[in-house]
PDB file of C-alpha atoms in Angstrom:
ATOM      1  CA  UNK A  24     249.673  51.719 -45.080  1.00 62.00           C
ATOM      2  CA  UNK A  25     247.031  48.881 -44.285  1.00 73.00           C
ATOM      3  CA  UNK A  26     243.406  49.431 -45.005  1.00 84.00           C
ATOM      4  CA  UNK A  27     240.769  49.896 -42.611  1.00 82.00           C
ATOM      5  CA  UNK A  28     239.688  46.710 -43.599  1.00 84.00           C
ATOM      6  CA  UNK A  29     242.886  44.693 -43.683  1.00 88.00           C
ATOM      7  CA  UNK A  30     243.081  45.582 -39.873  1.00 87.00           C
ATOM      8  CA  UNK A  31     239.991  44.628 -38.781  1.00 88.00           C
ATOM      9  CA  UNK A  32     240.396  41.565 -40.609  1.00 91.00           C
ATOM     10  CA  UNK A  33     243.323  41.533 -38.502  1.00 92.00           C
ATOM     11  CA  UNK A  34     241.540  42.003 -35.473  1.00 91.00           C
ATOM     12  CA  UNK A  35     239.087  39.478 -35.590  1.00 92.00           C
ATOM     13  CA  UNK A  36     241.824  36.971 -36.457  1.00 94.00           C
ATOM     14  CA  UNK A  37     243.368  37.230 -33.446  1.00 93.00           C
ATOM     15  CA  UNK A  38     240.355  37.868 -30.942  1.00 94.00           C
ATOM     16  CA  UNK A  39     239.312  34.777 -32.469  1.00 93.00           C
ATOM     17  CA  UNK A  40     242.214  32.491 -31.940  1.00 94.00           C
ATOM     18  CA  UNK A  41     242.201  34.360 -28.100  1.00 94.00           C
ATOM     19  CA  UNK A  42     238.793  32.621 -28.335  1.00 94.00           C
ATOM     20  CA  UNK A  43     240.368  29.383 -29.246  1.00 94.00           C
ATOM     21  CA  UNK A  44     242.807  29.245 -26.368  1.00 94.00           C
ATOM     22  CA  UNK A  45     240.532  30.216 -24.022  1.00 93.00           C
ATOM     23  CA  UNK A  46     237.882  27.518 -25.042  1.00 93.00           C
ATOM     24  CA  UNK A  47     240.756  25.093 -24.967  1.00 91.00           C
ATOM     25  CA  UNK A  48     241.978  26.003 -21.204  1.00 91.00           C
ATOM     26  CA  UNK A  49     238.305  26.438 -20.274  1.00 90.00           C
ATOM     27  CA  UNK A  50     237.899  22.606 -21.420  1.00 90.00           C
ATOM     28  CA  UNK A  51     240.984  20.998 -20.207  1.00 88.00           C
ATOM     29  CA  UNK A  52     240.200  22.845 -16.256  1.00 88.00           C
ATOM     30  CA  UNK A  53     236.459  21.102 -16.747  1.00 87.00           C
ATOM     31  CA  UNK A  54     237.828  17.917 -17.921  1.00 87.00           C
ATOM     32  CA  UNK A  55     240.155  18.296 -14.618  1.00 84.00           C
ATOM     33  CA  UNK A  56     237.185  18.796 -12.665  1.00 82.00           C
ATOM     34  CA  UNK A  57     235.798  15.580 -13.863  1.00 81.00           C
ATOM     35  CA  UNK A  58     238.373  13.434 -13.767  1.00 82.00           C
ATOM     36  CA  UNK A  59     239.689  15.115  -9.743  1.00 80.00           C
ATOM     37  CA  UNK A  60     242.746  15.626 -11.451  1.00 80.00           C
ATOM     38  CA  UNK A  61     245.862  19.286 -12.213  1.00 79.00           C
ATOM     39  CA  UNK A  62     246.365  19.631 -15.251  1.00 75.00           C
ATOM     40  CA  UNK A  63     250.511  21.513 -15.238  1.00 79.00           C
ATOM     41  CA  UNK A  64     249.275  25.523 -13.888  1.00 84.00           C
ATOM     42  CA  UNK A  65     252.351  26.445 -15.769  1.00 83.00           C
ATOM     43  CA  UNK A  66     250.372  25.363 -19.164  1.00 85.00           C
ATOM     44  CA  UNK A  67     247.043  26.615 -18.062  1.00 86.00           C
ATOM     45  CA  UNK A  68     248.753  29.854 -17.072  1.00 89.00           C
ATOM     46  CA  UNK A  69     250.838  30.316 -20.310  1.00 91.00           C
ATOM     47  CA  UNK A  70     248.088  29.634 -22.820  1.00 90.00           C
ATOM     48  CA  UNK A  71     245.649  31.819 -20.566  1.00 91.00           C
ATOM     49  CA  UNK A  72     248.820  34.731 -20.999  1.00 93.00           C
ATOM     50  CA  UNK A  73     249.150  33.954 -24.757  1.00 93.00           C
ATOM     51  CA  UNK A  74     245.133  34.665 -25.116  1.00 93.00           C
ATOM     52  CA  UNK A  75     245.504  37.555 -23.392  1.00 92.00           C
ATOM     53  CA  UNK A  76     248.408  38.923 -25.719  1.00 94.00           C
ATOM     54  CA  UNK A  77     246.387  38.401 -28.789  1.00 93.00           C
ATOM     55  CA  UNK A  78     243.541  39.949 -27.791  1.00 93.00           C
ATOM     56  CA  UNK A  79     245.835  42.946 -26.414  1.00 93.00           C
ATOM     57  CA  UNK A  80     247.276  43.422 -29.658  1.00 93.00           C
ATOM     58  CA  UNK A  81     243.897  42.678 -31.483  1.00 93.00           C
ATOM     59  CA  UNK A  82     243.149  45.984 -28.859  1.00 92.00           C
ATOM     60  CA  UNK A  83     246.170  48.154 -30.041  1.00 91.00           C
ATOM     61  CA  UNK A  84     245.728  47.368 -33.828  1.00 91.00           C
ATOM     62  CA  UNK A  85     242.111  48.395 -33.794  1.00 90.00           C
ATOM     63  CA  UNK A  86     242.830  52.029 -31.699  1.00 90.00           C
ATOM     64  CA  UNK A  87     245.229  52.418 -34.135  1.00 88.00           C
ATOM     65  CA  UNK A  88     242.907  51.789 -37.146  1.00 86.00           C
ATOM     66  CA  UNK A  89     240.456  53.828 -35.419  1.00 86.00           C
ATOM     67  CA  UNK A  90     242.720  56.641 -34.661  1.00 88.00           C
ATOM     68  CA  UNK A  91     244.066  56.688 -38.462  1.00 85.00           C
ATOM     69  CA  UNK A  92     240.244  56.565 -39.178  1.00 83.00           C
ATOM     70  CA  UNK A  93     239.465  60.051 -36.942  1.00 88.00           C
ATOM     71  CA  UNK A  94     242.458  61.698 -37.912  1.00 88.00           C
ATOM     72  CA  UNK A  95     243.434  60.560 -41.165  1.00 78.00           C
ATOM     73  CA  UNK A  96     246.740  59.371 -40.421  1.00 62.00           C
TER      74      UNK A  96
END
């Protein structure tokens, strides 16, 4: 079994490439606001569902390190 730590170390990985992503969509949609031109929505809208399932599993791995914390599992 993983340590406490391991997984949090874990955790913040991930929340921080979610970070990543989203920075990157957030500056390609304001460079598309400059320029008055679409970036492809299918991009914009995968990367914004990949962020989303890193910081979902950065969620699940953290209730479970939490719950293994509380009930020493």
């Amino acid at each position: 079994m993983k340590s406490l730590a391991v997984t949090l170390e874990e955790c913040e990985q991930l929340l921080d490439c979610s970070r990543s992503i989203m920075t990157l969509v957030e500056v390609v949609l304001l460079s598309d606001l400059d320029e008055g031109s679409r970036s492809a929505p299918q991009l914009i809208l995968n990367a914004i569902a990949g962020a989303r399932h890193l910081a979902d599993e950065a969620h699940r791995r953290a209730e479970g390190a939490l719950d293994r914390l509380v009930h020493g599992r």
